Short mmCIF file of C-alpha atoms and ligand atoms in Angstrom, two decimals:
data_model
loop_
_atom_site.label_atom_id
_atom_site.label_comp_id
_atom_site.label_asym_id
_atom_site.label_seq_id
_atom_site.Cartn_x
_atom_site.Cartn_y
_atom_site.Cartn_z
CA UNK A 788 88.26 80.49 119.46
CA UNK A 789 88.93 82.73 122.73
CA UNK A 790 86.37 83.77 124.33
CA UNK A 791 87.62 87.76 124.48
CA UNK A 792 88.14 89.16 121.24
CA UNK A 793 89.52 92.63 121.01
CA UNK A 794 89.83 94.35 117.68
CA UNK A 795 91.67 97.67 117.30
CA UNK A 796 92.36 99.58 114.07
CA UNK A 797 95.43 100.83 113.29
CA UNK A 798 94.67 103.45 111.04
CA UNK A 799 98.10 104.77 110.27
CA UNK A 800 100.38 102.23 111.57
CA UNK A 801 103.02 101.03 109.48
CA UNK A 802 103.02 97.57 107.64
CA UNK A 803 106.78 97.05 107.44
CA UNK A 804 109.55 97.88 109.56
CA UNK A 805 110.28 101.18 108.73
CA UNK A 806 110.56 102.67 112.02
CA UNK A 807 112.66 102.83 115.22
CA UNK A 808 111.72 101.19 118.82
CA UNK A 809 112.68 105.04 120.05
CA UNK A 810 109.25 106.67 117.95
CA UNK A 811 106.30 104.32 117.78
CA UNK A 812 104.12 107.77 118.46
CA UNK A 813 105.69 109.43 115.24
CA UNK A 814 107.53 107.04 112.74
CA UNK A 815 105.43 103.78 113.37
CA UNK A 816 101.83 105.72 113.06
CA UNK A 817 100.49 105.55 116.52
CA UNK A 818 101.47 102.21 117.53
CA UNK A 819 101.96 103.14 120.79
CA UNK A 820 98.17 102.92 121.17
CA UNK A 821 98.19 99.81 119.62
CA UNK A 822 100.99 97.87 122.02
CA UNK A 823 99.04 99.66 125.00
CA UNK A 824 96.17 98.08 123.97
CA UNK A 825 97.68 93.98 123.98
CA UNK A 826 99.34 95.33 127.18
CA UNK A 827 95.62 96.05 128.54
CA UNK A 828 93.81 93.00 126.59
CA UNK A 829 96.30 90.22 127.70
CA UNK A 830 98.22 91.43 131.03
CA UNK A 831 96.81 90.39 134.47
CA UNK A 832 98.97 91.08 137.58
CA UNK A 833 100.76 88.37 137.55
CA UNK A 834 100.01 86.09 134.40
CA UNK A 835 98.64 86.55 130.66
CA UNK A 836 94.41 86.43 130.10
CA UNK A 837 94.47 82.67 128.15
CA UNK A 838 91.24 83.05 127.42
CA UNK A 839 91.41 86.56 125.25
CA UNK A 840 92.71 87.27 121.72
CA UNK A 841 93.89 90.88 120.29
CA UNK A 842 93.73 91.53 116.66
CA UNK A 843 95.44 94.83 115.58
CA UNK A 844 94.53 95.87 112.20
CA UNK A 845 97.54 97.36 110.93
CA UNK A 846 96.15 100.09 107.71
CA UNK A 847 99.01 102.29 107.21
CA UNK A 848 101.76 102.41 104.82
CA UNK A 849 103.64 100.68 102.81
CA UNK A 850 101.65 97.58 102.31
CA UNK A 851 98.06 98.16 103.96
CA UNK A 852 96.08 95.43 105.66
CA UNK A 853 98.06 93.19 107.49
CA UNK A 854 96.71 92.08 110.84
CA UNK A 855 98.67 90.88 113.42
CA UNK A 856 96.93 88.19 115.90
CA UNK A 857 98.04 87.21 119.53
CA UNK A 858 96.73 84.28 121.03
CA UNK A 859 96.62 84.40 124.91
CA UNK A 860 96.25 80.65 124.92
CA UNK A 861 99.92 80.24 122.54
CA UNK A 862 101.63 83.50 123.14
CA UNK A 863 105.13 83.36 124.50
CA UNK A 864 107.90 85.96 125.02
CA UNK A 865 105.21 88.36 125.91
CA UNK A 866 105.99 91.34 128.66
CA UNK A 867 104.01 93.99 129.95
CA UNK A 868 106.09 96.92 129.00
CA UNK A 869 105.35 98.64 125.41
CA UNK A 870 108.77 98.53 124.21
CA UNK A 871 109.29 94.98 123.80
CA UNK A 872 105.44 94.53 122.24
CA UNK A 873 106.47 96.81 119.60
CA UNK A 874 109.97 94.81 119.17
CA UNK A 875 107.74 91.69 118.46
CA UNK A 876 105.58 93.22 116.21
CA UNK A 877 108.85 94.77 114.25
CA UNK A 878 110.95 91.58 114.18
CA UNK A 879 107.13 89.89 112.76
CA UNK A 880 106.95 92.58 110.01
CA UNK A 881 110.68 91.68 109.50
CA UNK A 882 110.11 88.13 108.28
CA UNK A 883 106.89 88.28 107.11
CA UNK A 884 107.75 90.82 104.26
CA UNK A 885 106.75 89.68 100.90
CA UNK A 886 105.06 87.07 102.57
CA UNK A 887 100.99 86.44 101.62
CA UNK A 888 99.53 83.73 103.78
CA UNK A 889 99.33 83.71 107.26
CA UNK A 890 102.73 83.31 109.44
CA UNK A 891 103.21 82.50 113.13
CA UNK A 892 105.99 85.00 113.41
CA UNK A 893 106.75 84.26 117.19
CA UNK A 894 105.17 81.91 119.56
CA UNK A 895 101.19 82.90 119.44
CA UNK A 896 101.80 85.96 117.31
CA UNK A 897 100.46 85.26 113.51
CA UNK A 898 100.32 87.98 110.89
CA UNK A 899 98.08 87.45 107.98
CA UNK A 900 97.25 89.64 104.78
CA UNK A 901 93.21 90.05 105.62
CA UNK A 902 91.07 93.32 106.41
CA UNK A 903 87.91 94.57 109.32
CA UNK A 904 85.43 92.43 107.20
CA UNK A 905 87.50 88.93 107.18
CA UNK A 906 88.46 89.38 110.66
CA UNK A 907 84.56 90.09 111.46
CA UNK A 908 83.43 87.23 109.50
CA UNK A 909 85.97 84.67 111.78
CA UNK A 910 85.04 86.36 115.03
CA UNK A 911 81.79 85.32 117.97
CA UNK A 912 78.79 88.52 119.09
CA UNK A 913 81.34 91.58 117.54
CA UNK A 914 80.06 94.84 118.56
CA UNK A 915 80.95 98.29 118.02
CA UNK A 916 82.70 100.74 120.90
CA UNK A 917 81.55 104.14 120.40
CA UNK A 918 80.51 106.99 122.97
CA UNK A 919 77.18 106.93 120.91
CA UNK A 920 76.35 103.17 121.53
CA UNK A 921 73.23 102.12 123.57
CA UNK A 922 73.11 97.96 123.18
CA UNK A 923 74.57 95.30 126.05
CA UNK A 924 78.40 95.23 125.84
CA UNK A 925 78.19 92.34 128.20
CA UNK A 926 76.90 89.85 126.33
CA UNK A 927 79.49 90.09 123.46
CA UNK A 928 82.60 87.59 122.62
CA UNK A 929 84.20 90.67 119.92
CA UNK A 930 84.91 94.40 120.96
CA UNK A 931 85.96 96.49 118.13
CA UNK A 932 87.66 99.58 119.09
CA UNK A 933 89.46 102.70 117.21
CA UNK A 934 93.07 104.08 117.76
CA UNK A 935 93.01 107.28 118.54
CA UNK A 936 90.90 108.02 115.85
CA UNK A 937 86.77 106.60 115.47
CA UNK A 938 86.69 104.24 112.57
CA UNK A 939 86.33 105.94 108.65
CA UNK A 940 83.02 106.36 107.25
CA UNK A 941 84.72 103.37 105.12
CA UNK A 942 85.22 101.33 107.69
CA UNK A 943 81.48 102.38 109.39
CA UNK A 944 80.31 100.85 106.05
CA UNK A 945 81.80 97.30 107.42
CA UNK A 946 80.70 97.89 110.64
CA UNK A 947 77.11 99.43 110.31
CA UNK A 948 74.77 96.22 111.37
CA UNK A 949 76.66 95.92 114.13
CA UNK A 950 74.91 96.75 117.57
CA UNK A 951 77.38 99.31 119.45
CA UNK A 952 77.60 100.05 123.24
CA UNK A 953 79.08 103.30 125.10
CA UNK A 954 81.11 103.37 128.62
CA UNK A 955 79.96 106.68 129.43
CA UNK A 956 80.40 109.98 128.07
CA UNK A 957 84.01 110.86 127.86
CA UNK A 958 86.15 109.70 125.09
CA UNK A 959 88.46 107.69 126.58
CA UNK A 960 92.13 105.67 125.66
CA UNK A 961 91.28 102.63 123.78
CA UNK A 962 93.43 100.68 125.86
CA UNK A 963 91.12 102.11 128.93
CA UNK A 964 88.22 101.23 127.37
CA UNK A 965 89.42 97.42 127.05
CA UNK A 966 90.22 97.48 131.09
CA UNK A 967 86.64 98.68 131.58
CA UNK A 968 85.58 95.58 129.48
CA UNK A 969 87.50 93.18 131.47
CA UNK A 970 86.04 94.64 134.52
CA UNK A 971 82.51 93.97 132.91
CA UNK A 972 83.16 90.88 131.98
CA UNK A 973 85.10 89.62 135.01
CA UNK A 974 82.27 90.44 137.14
C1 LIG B 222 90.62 107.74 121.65
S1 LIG B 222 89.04 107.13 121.17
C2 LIG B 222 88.71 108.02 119.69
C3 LIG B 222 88.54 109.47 120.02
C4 LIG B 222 87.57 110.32 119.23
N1 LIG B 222 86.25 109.73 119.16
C5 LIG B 222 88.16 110.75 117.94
O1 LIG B 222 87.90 110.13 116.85
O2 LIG B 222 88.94 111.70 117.96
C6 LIG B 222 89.43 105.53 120.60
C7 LIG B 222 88.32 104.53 120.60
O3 LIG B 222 87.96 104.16 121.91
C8 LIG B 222 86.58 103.84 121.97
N2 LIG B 222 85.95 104.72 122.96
C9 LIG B 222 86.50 105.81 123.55
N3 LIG B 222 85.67 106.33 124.46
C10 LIG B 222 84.57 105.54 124.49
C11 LIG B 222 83.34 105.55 125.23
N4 LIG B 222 83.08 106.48 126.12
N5 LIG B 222 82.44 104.57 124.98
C12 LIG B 222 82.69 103.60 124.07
N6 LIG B 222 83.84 103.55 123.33
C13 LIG B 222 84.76 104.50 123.52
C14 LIG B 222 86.03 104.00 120.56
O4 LIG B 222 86.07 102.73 119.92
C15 LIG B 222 87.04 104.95 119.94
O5 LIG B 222 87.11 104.81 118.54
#
């Protein structure tokens, strides 16, 4: 188990490869926010974070949950640009269509058929971002976070006992918020 866990939800993004490289804003549902957000979880200046994990919770259509996990202890073929992030998460959806266990698609990327609650249930001290929050961030292992939407009054169901903690009052970028983290955490 890593000790950084960073959970984004995908709320439109697309469960099967129905999109081009060219419009992850449009056609893939916002997964630029999403490959920004491994980019900020797992990129150092000159090396991968081994000791953090990013789950993106992919909810849109056609096939809605799969989550895709990278490992920063196993992942390979990994770079910092946005482009090629998507490219691994595309050729993933590729061959795991149709598929419904879990599948190591590349080299520290798995993609499983599970939803918010079974990731929660597998995860250390999850807690909540929202501008609202008022606990300790620092003393969590989990850090939930929306795209560029908050989660669904659905999802807030799921997430309601946990405690939730704020980074100030101005919305910011997901992916921002998970640099502020690190920073925390890095001390
Ligand atoms: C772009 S924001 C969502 C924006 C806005 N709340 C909305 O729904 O239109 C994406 C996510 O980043 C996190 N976030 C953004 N600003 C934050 C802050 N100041 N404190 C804690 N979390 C924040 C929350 O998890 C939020 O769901």
């Amino acid at each position: 188990m890593a000790e950084r866990n960073f959970v984004i939800i995908g709320h439109r993004a697309h469960t099967e490869a129905d999109w081009k490289l060219d419009d992850l804003c449009g056609g893939a549902g916002r997964l630029d926010v999403l490959v920004r957000c491994v980019t900020a979880s797992l990129w150092k200046s000159h090396g991968i974070r081994r000791n953090t994990d990013v789950w993106l919770l992919l909810k849109g259509p056609p096939n809605a949950p799969i989550t895709v996990h990278f490992s920063g202890q196993k992942i390979r073929y990994l770079n910092p640009d946005e482009r090629s992030t998507a490219a691994l998460i595309r050729n993933g959806l590729i061959k795991y269509k149709n598929n419904k266990k879990a599948m190591e698609t590349s080299p520290g990327i798995t993609m499983e058929r599970i939803d918010l609650g079974d990731i929660l249930e597998r995860l250390p001290n999850p807690i909540l971002l929202n501008e609202n929050g008022t606990d300790d961030l620092c003393s969590a292992k989990t850090f939930i976070l929306g795209d560029d939407k908050d989660p669904t009054d659905d999802e807030m169901k799921t997430l309601q006992n946990l405690p939730q903690a704020c980074l100030g009052k101005e919305s910011l970028l997901s992916s921002a918020c998970i640099t502020l983290i690190h920073h925390c955490l890095d001390g």
